[in-house]
Short mmCIF file of N, CA and C in Angstrom, two decimals:
data_model
loop_
_atom_site.label_atom_id
_atom_site.label_comp_id
_atom_site.label_asym_id
_atom_site.label_seq_id
_atom_site.Cartn_x
_atom_site.Cartn_y
_atom_site.Cartn_z
N MET A 1 -14.88 -5.98 44.07
CA MET A 1 -16.37 -6.22 43.13
C MET A 1 -15.82 -7.71 42.73
N LYS A 2 -14.98 -8.33 41.89
CA LYS A 2 -14.26 -9.14 41.13
C LYS A 2 -14.57 -10.58 42.51
N THR A 3 -14.14 -10.31 43.68
CA THR A 3 -13.60 -10.63 44.88
C THR A 3 -14.37 -11.66 45.17
N GLN A 4 -16.11 -10.74 45.27
CA GLN A 4 -17.16 -10.80 46.12
C GLN A 4 -17.99 -11.62 44.71
N ALA A 5 -17.66 -11.58 43.46
CA ALA A 5 -18.54 -12.09 42.02
C ALA A 5 -17.92 -13.90 42.30
N ASN A 6 -16.74 -13.91 43.19
CA ASN A 6 -15.96 -14.84 42.86
C ASN A 6 -16.46 -16.28 44.06
N LEU A 7 -16.75 -15.26 45.09
CA LEU A 7 -17.08 -15.99 46.10
C LEU A 7 -18.38 -16.53 46.58
N ASP A 8 -19.65 -15.30 45.70
CA ASP A 8 -20.44 -16.07 45.33
C ASP A 8 -20.65 -17.41 44.54
N MET A 9 -19.95 -17.35 43.83
CA MET A 9 -19.68 -18.47 42.44
C MET A 9 -19.72 -19.73 43.08
N THR A 10 -18.51 -19.43 44.32
CA THR A 10 -17.84 -20.98 45.32
C THR A 10 -18.89 -21.23 45.78
N ARG A 11 -19.31 -20.46 46.59
CA ARG A 11 -20.83 -20.87 47.14
C ARG A 11 -21.54 -21.50 46.35
N VAL A 12 -21.79 -20.95 45.58
CA VAL A 12 -23.28 -21.68 44.79
C VAL A 12 -22.68 -23.20 44.06
N ASP A 13 -21.32 -23.46 43.86
CA ASP A 13 -20.87 -24.54 43.29
C ASP A 13 -20.45 -25.71 44.35
N ARG A 14 -20.07 -24.41 45.83
CA ARG A 14 -20.26 -25.82 46.83
C ARG A 14 -21.92 -26.69 46.91
N LEU A 15 -22.83 -25.44 47.12
CA LEU A 15 -24.17 -26.03 47.47
C LEU A 15 -24.97 -27.01 46.00
N GLY A 16 -24.13 -26.78 45.15
CA GLY A 16 -25.20 -27.09 44.22
C GLY A 16 -23.86 -29.10 44.03
N GLN A 17 -23.07 -28.60 44.63
CA GLN A 17 -22.02 -30.10 44.24
C GLN A 17 -22.79 -30.96 45.80
N ALA A 18 -23.16 -29.83 47.20
CA ALA A 18 -24.01 -31.17 48.11
C ALA A 18 -25.20 -31.35 47.70
N LEU A 19 -25.58 -30.28 47.19
CA LEU A 19 -26.98 -31.23 46.38
C LEU A 19 -26.75 -32.79 45.56
N ALA A 20 -26.02 -32.14 44.81
CA ALA A 20 -25.85 -33.46 43.68
C ALA A 20 -25.54 -34.61 45.36
N ARG A 21 -24.13 -34.85 45.55
CA ARG A 21 -23.79 -35.60 46.35
C ARG A 21 -25.33 -36.43 46.90
N ARG A 22 -26.46 -35.74 47.95
CA ARG A 22 -27.28 -36.16 48.77
C ARG A 22 -28.12 -37.07 47.81
N LEU A 23 -28.72 -35.92 46.25
CA LEU A 23 -29.11 -37.33 45.37
C LEU A 23 -28.91 -38.39 44.92
N ASN A 24 -27.60 -37.98 44.82
CA ASN A 24 -27.17 -39.80 44.24
C ASN A 24 -27.08 -40.76 45.27
N ASP A 25 -26.81 -40.23 46.73
CA ASP A 25 -26.63 -41.08 47.96
C ASP A 25 -27.86 -41.92 47.25
N HIS A 26 -29.43 -41.53 47.06
CA HIS A 26 -30.39 -41.69 47.39
C HIS A 26 -30.98 -42.52 46.50
N ALA A 27 -30.17 -42.18 45.14
CA ALA A 27 -30.45 -42.42 43.73
C ALA A 27 -31.13 -43.77 43.58
N THR A 28 -30.37 -45.13 44.13
CA THR A 28 -29.93 -46.27 44.23
C THR A 28 -31.88 -46.49 45.00
N GLU A 29 -31.99 -45.59 45.42
CA GLU A 29 -33.53 -46.49 45.94
C GLU A 29 -34.93 -46.20 45.71
N LEU A 30 -34.37 -45.57 44.32
CA LEU A 30 -35.94 -45.00 43.68
C LEU A 30 -36.25 -46.37 43.02
N PRO A 31 -37.56 -46.11 42.76
CA PRO A 31 -38.05 -47.26 41.50
C PRO A 31 -37.45 -47.28 40.53
N HIS A 32 -37.74 -47.99 39.72
CA HIS A 32 -37.52 -47.84 38.30
C HIS A 32 -38.06 -47.10 37.44
N ASP A 33 -38.88 -47.19 37.01
CA ASP A 33 -39.92 -45.93 36.50
C ASP A 33 -39.59 -44.58 36.92
N ILE A 34 -39.15 -44.29 37.82
CA ILE A 34 -38.77 -43.11 38.54
C ILE A 34 -37.95 -42.63 38.01
N THR A 35 -36.67 -43.59 38.08
CA THR A 35 -35.33 -43.23 37.41
C THR A 35 -35.58 -43.08 35.41
N GLU A 36 -36.41 -43.49 35.48
CA GLU A 36 -36.13 -44.19 33.60
C GLU A 36 -37.21 -42.48 33.14
N ARG A 37 -37.68 -41.94 33.80
CA ARG A 37 -38.17 -40.79 33.54
C ARG A 37 -37.18 -39.30 33.75
N LEU A 38 -36.75 -39.63 35.13
CA LEU A 38 -35.24 -38.87 35.22
C LEU A 38 -34.72 -38.67 33.83
N ARG A 39 -34.14 -39.44 33.52
CA ARG A 39 -33.15 -40.26 32.24
C ARG A 39 -34.11 -39.52 31.28
N ALA A 40 -35.17 -39.78 31.19
CA ALA A 40 -35.65 -39.46 30.26
C ALA A 40 -35.38 -37.49 30.00
N ALA A 41 -35.49 -36.70 31.12
CA ALA A 41 -35.99 -35.48 30.96
C ALA A 41 -34.51 -34.69 31.19
N ARG A 42 -33.78 -35.67 31.33
CA ARG A 42 -32.16 -35.23 31.55
C ARG A 42 -31.50 -35.47 29.68
N MET A 43 -32.10 -36.79 29.69
CA MET A 43 -31.86 -36.57 28.57
C MET A 43 -32.44 -35.53 27.47
N GLN A 44 -33.05 -35.07 27.93
CA GLN A 44 -34.26 -33.75 27.10
C GLN A 44 -33.13 -32.48 27.34
N ALA A 45 -33.26 -32.77 28.70
CA ALA A 45 -32.04 -31.10 29.05
C ALA A 45 -30.87 -31.15 28.05
N LEU A 46 -30.35 -32.49 28.38
CA LEU A 46 -28.69 -32.12 27.43
C LEU A 46 -28.82 -31.86 25.88
N ALA A 47 -30.03 -32.11 25.30
CA ALA A 47 -30.08 -31.93 24.05
C ALA A 47 -30.59 -30.37 23.68
N GLN A 48 -31.50 -29.77 24.71
CA GLN A 48 -31.54 -28.39 24.46
C GLN A 48 -30.62 -27.49 25.03
N ARG A 49 -29.54 -28.04 25.65
CA ARG A 49 -28.52 -26.90 26.34
C ARG A 49 -27.73 -26.48 25.32
N LYS A 50 -26.97 -25.48 25.08
CA LYS A 50 -26.25 -24.43 24.41
C LYS A 50 -25.08 -25.09 23.91
N ARG A 51 -25.00 -25.51 22.25
CA ARG A 51 -23.59 -26.37 22.03
C ARG A 51 -22.50 -25.61 21.83
N GLU A 52 -21.51 -25.86 22.73
CA GLU A 52 -20.10 -25.22 22.77
C GLU A 52 -19.70 -25.12 20.95
N PRO A 53 -18.59 -24.02 20.35
CA PRO A 53 -17.92 -23.79 19.91
C PRO A 53 -17.24 -24.69 19.51
N VAL A 54 -16.83 -25.73 18.44
CA VAL A 54 -16.02 -26.57 17.92
C VAL A 54 -14.71 -25.82 17.50
N LEU A 55 -13.56 -25.56 18.11
CA LEU A 55 -12.29 -24.99 17.21
C LEU A 55 -12.01 -25.69 16.31
N ASN A 56 -11.69 -25.35 14.99
CA ASN A 56 -11.23 -25.72 14.18
C ASN A 56 -9.53 -25.17 13.57
N THR A 57 -8.63 -26.42 13.73
CA THR A 57 -7.26 -26.19 14.06
C THR A 57 -6.80 -26.34 12.93
N VAL A 58 -7.01 -27.06 11.56
CA VAL A 58 -7.20 -26.51 10.63
C VAL A 58 -6.66 -25.34 9.38
N PRO A 59 -5.70 -25.05 9.68
CA PRO A 59 -5.63 -23.15 8.24
C PRO A 59 -6.41 -23.24 7.55
N GLN A 60 -7.04 -22.32 6.92
CA GLN A 60 -8.20 -22.00 5.62
C GLN A 60 -7.65 -20.99 5.74
N LEU A 61 -7.14 -20.95 3.93
CA LEU A 61 -7.27 -19.91 2.88
C LEU A 61 -8.69 -19.51 2.39
N VAL A 62 -8.71 -18.30 2.77
CA VAL A 62 -10.65 -18.01 2.02
C VAL A 62 -10.34 -16.47 1.73
N VAL A 63 -10.46 -16.80 0.04
CA VAL A 63 -10.39 -16.07 -1.12
C VAL A 63 -11.86 -14.85 -1.69
N ALA A 64 -11.85 -13.22 -1.08
CA ALA A 64 -12.84 -12.88 -1.35
C ALA A 64 -13.96 -13.36 -2.96
N GLY A 65 -14.35 -13.74 -3.05
CA GLY A 65 -14.77 -13.76 -4.51
C GLY A 65 -14.73 -15.15 -5.21
N ALA A 66 -14.36 -16.51 -4.73
CA ALA A 66 -13.89 -17.12 -5.20
C ALA A 66 -14.00 -18.32 -4.46
N ASN A 67 -14.78 -19.35 -4.81
CA ASN A 67 -14.87 -20.50 -3.79
C ASN A 67 -13.96 -22.16 -4.03
N GLY A 68 -12.52 -21.28 -4.15
CA GLY A 68 -11.37 -22.20 -3.98
C GLY A 68 -10.99 -23.31 -4.56
N ASN A 69 -12.14 -23.71 -5.36
CA ASN A 69 -11.34 -24.49 -6.52
C ASN A 69 -10.69 -24.30 -7.41
N HIS A 70 -10.51 -23.41 -7.68
CA HIS A 70 -9.79 -22.61 -8.55
C HIS A 70 -8.38 -22.89 -8.97
N PRO A 71 -7.75 -23.41 -10.10
CA PRO A 71 -6.90 -23.71 -9.89
C PRO A 71 -5.67 -22.88 -10.14
N LEU A 72 -6.15 -21.99 -10.62
CA LEU A 72 -4.69 -21.06 -10.81
C LEU A 72 -5.21 -19.68 -9.51
N ASP A 73 -5.60 -19.63 -8.93
CA ASP A 73 -5.48 -19.08 -7.81
C ASP A 73 -4.60 -19.03 -6.71
N GLU A 74 -3.71 -18.13 -7.02
CA GLU A 74 -2.21 -17.82 -6.54
C GLU A 74 -2.16 -17.27 -5.27
N GLY A 75 -3.31 -16.15 -5.25
CA GLY A 75 -3.03 -15.24 -4.14
C GLY A 75 -3.04 -14.02 -4.80
N LEU A 76 -2.04 -12.90 -4.08
CA LEU A 76 -1.70 -11.79 -4.58
C LEU A 76 -0.08 -12.01 -5.65
N ASN A 77 -0.74 -11.77 -6.92
CA ASN A 77 0.62 -12.12 -7.97
C ASN A 77 0.92 -10.11 -8.21
N LEU A 78 1.80 -10.31 -9.13
CA LEU A 78 2.41 -8.53 -9.33
C LEU A 78 1.04 -7.66 -9.54
N TRP A 79 0.53 -7.76 -10.49
CA TRP A 79 -0.39 -7.00 -11.10
C TRP A 79 -1.44 -6.28 -9.45
N SER A 80 -1.73 -7.44 -9.46
CA SER A 80 -2.53 -7.23 -8.09
C SER A 80 -2.07 -6.70 -6.84
N ARG A 81 -1.09 -6.15 -6.63
CA ARG A 81 0.09 -5.58 -5.75
C ARG A 81 0.25 -4.49 -6.18
N LEU A 82 0.33 -4.65 -7.95
CA LEU A 82 0.24 -2.75 -8.08
C LEU A 82 -0.93 -2.38 -8.33
N ALA A 83 -2.02 -3.03 -8.55
CA ALA A 83 -3.23 -2.45 -8.36
C ALA A 83 -3.51 -2.13 -6.78
N SER A 84 -3.44 -2.91 -5.59
CA SER A 84 -3.52 -2.58 -4.59
C SER A 84 -2.44 -0.68 -4.27
N ALA A 85 -1.58 -0.82 -4.78
CA ALA A 85 -0.81 -0.09 -4.89
C ALA A 85 -0.77 1.20 -5.37
N LEU A 86 -1.90 1.11 -6.73
CA LEU A 86 -2.30 2.69 -7.11
C LEU A 86 -3.07 3.62 -6.40
N PRO A 87 -4.02 3.49 -6.04
CA PRO A 87 -4.69 3.93 -4.87
C PRO A 87 -4.39 5.25 -4.16
N LEU A 88 -2.88 4.87 -3.37
CA LEU A 88 -1.64 5.27 -2.55
C LEU A 88 -0.99 6.16 -3.48
N MET A 89 -0.65 5.05 -4.88
CA MET A 89 0.51 7.01 -5.59
C MET A 89 -0.83 7.90 -5.74
N ALA A 90 -2.03 7.55 -6.18
CA ALA A 90 -2.44 8.41 -7.03
C ALA A 90 -2.88 9.94 -5.26
N LEU A 91 -3.45 8.98 -4.32
CA LEU A 91 -3.16 9.64 -3.09
C LEU A 91 -2.10 10.80 -3.46
N LEU A 92 -0.51 10.06 -3.14
CA LEU A 92 0.23 11.35 -2.80
C LEU A 92 0.44 12.00 -4.32
N PHE A 93 0.42 11.85 -5.42
CA PHE A 93 0.58 12.42 -6.38
C PHE A 93 -0.20 13.66 -6.15
N GLY A 94 -2.09 13.37 -5.95
CA GLY A 94 -2.58 14.45 -5.45
C GLY A 94 -2.38 15.70 -4.35
N LEU A 95 -1.34 15.03 -3.50
CA LEU A 95 -1.08 15.74 -1.95
C LEU A 95 -0.26 16.90 -2.61
N ALA A 96 0.86 15.94 -3.07
CA ALA A 96 2.32 16.79 -3.86
C ALA A 96 1.94 18.29 -4.75
N SER A 97 0.36 17.68 -5.59
CA SER A 97 -0.27 18.53 -6.32
C SER A 97 -0.23 19.83 -5.75
N ILE A 98 -1.47 19.44 -4.37
CA ILE A 98 -2.02 20.45 -3.89
C ILE A 98 -0.96 21.63 -3.16
N HIS A 99 0.31 20.80 -2.56
CA HIS A 99 1.12 21.63 -1.71
C HIS A 99 1.55 22.77 -3.37
N VAL A 100 1.80 21.82 -4.36
CA VAL A 100 2.27 23.38 -5.11
C VAL A 100 1.91 23.79 -5.65
N PHE A 101 0.63 23.85 -5.60
CA PHE A 101 -0.06 24.91 -6.26
C PHE A 101 -0.42 25.91 -5.25
N GLN A 102 -0.81 25.58 -4.02
CA GLN A 102 -0.99 26.59 -2.74
C GLN A 102 0.30 27.10 -2.84
N ASN A 103 1.55 27.22 -2.65
CA ASN A 103 3.05 27.61 -3.20
C ASN A 103 2.93 29.06 -3.60
N GLU A 104 2.58 28.20 -4.65
CA GLU A 104 2.45 28.86 -6.29
C GLU A 104 1.76 30.30 -5.83
N HIS A 105 0.51 29.81 -5.53
CA HIS A 105 -0.64 30.82 -5.29
C HIS A 105 -0.26 31.63 -4.20
N ARG A 106 0.21 31.32 -2.79
CA ARG A 106 0.53 32.13 -2.18
C ARG A 106 1.99 33.07 -2.31
N THR A 107 2.72 32.63 -3.33
CA THR A 107 3.79 33.37 -3.93
C THR A 107 3.03 34.36 -4.61
N ASN A 108 1.98 34.33 -5.53
CA ASN A 108 1.50 35.49 -6.49
C ASN A 108 1.11 36.67 -5.20
N GLU A 109 0.32 35.97 -4.49
CA GLU A 109 -0.50 36.92 -2.95
C GLU A 109 0.18 37.81 -2.85
N ILE A 110 1.41 37.02 -2.47
CA ILE A 110 2.77 37.92 -1.75
C ILE A 110 3.09 38.72 -2.53
N ALA A 111 3.25 38.25 -3.73
CA ALA A 111 3.60 39.43 -4.61
C ALA A 111 2.95 40.49 -5.92
N SER A 112 1.75 39.71 -5.55
CA SER A 112 1.42 41.13 -5.30
C SER A 112 0.70 42.34 -4.66
N LEU A 113 0.51 41.43 -3.07
CA LEU A 113 0.48 43.23 -2.53
C LEU A 113 2.13 43.51 -2.24
N ASP A 114 3.44 43.37 -2.59
CA ASP A 114 4.33 44.21 -2.44
C ASP A 114 4.22 44.78 -3.87
N ALA A 115 3.62 44.56 -4.59
CA ALA A 115 3.74 45.48 -6.00
C ALA A 115 2.64 46.40 -5.40
N GLU A 116 1.57 46.56 -4.88
CA GLU A 116 0.87 47.46 -4.29
C GLU A 116 1.46 48.30 -3.43
N LEU A 117 2.22 47.73 -2.44
CA LEU A 117 3.06 48.69 -0.96
C LEU A 117 4.30 49.46 -2.03
N LEU A 118 5.05 48.66 -3.10
CA LEU A 118 5.89 49.71 -4.12
C LEU A 118 5.08 51.04 -4.49
N THR A 119 4.23 50.46 -5.30
CA THR A 119 3.53 51.62 -6.14
C THR A 119 2.24 52.59 -5.57
N ASP A 120 2.28 52.23 -4.59
CA ASP A 120 1.39 53.49 -3.81
C ASP A 120 1.69 54.61 -3.31
N ASP A 121 1.09 55.85 -2.61
CA ASP A 121 1.59 57.30 -2.82
C ASP A 121 2.39 57.58 -1.77
N LEU A 122 2.11 56.25 -0.58
CA LEU A 122 2.44 56.64 0.64
C LEU A 122 4.05 55.55 0.95
N PRO A 123 4.82 55.95 2.05
CA PRO A 123 6.31 54.72 1.58
C PRO A 123 5.70 53.74 2.97
N PRO A 124 6.45 52.79 2.63
CA PRO A 124 5.84 51.45 3.37
C PRO A 124 5.76 52.00 4.64
N ASP A 125 7.01 52.75 5.49
CA ASP A 125 6.72 53.24 6.89
C ASP A 125 5.38 53.52 7.33
N ALA A 126 4.83 54.31 6.75
CA ALA A 126 3.64 54.12 6.92
C ALA A 126 2.61 53.44 7.46
N TYR A 127 3.15 52.55 6.98
CA TYR A 127 1.83 51.51 7.55
C TYR A 127 2.18 50.65 8.55
N THR A 128 3.68 50.93 9.42
CA THR A 128 3.98 50.71 10.29
C THR A 128 3.77 51.59 11.79
N ASP A 129 3.10 52.61 10.97
CA ASP A 129 3.63 53.87 12.60
C ASP A 129 1.54 53.61 12.96
N PRO A 130 2.06 53.11 14.24
CA PRO A 130 0.60 53.09 14.73
C PRO A 130 -0.11 54.57 14.66
N GLY A 131 0.09 55.63 14.93
CA GLY A 131 -1.07 56.34 14.38
C GLY A 131 -1.47 56.66 13.46
N PHE A 132 -0.64 55.57 12.24
CA PHE A 132 -1.08 56.01 11.01
C PHE A 132 -2.86 55.03 11.05
N LEU A 133 -2.15 54.26 11.68
CA LEU A 133 -3.58 52.67 11.49
C LEU A 133 -4.90 53.55 12.32
N ILE A 134 -4.49 53.94 12.97
CA ILE A 134 -5.31 54.32 13.88
C ILE A 134 -6.12 55.82 13.24
N PHE A 135 -5.76 56.21 12.70
CA PHE A 135 -5.97 57.64 11.56
C PHE A 135 -6.83 56.37 10.57
N LEU A 136 -6.96 55.51 10.13
CA LEU A 136 -6.90 54.70 9.29
C LEU A 136 -8.46 53.68 9.53
N LYS A 137 -8.63 54.21 11.05
CA LYS A 137 -9.85 53.13 11.57
C LYS A 137 -10.68 53.74 11.76
N SER A 138 -9.91 55.43 12.54
CA SER A 138 -10.85 56.34 12.99
C SER A 138 -11.90 57.25 11.48
N ASN A 139 -11.10 57.31 10.76
CA ASN A 139 -11.94 58.16 9.39
C ASN A 139 -11.85 57.27 7.97
N PRO A 140 -12.75 57.02 8.10
CA PRO A 140 -13.42 56.43 6.76
C PRO A 140 -12.91 57.23 5.72
N SER A 141 -12.71 56.41 4.51
CA SER A 141 -11.91 56.70 3.12
C SER A 141 -12.74 57.40 2.50
N PRO A 142 -12.15 59.08 1.99
CA PRO A 142 -13.22 59.69 1.13
C PRO A 142 -13.49 59.32 0.20
N ALA A 143 -14.52 59.39 0.14
CA ALA A 143 -15.70 58.80 -1.46
C ALA A 143 -14.59 59.95 -2.59
N LYS A 144 -14.39 58.89 -4.16
CA LYS A 144 -13.05 59.45 -4.93
C LYS A 144 -14.46 59.85 -5.66
N VAL A 145 -13.38 61.76 -6.36
CA VAL A 145 -14.49 62.71 -6.92
C VAL A 145 -13.73 62.81 -8.25
N SER A 146 -14.92 61.88 -9.14
CA SER A 146 -14.69 62.06 -10.52
C SER A 146 -14.08 63.37 -11.10
N ASP A 147 -13.19 63.57 -12.25
CA ASP A 147 -13.22 64.92 -12.19
C ASP A 147 -13.73 65.63 -13.74
#
């Protein structure tokens, strides 16, 4: 696809060069008033064409919020570096505290489950018996009758 586009562009370039050559050959035979009108039209066309961007080769330092005329502007000093690291430290502290609280909560849940299993009337082996699980699923638990 690119090669077809390149071939088309080279054909267009060759055609344009051939036309320019033919026009230049007969340009000396034109009357003065026509050459002046052509020169004026060329100047107008050149004035309306897009300007090519000028590359600036001089490096410039741009500081946000400053106009560059401040004499004490030294870039990042110790306090600004510490201030930029502060959100990262807060994030790490928050993640560590969440991890500790979740582990503590999980440990409390496991301890309460163990306490319920050990203090229940059924032995813990009953919960691993497949027949007991089928029994629990098929029979709804009877309502407790108050004495």
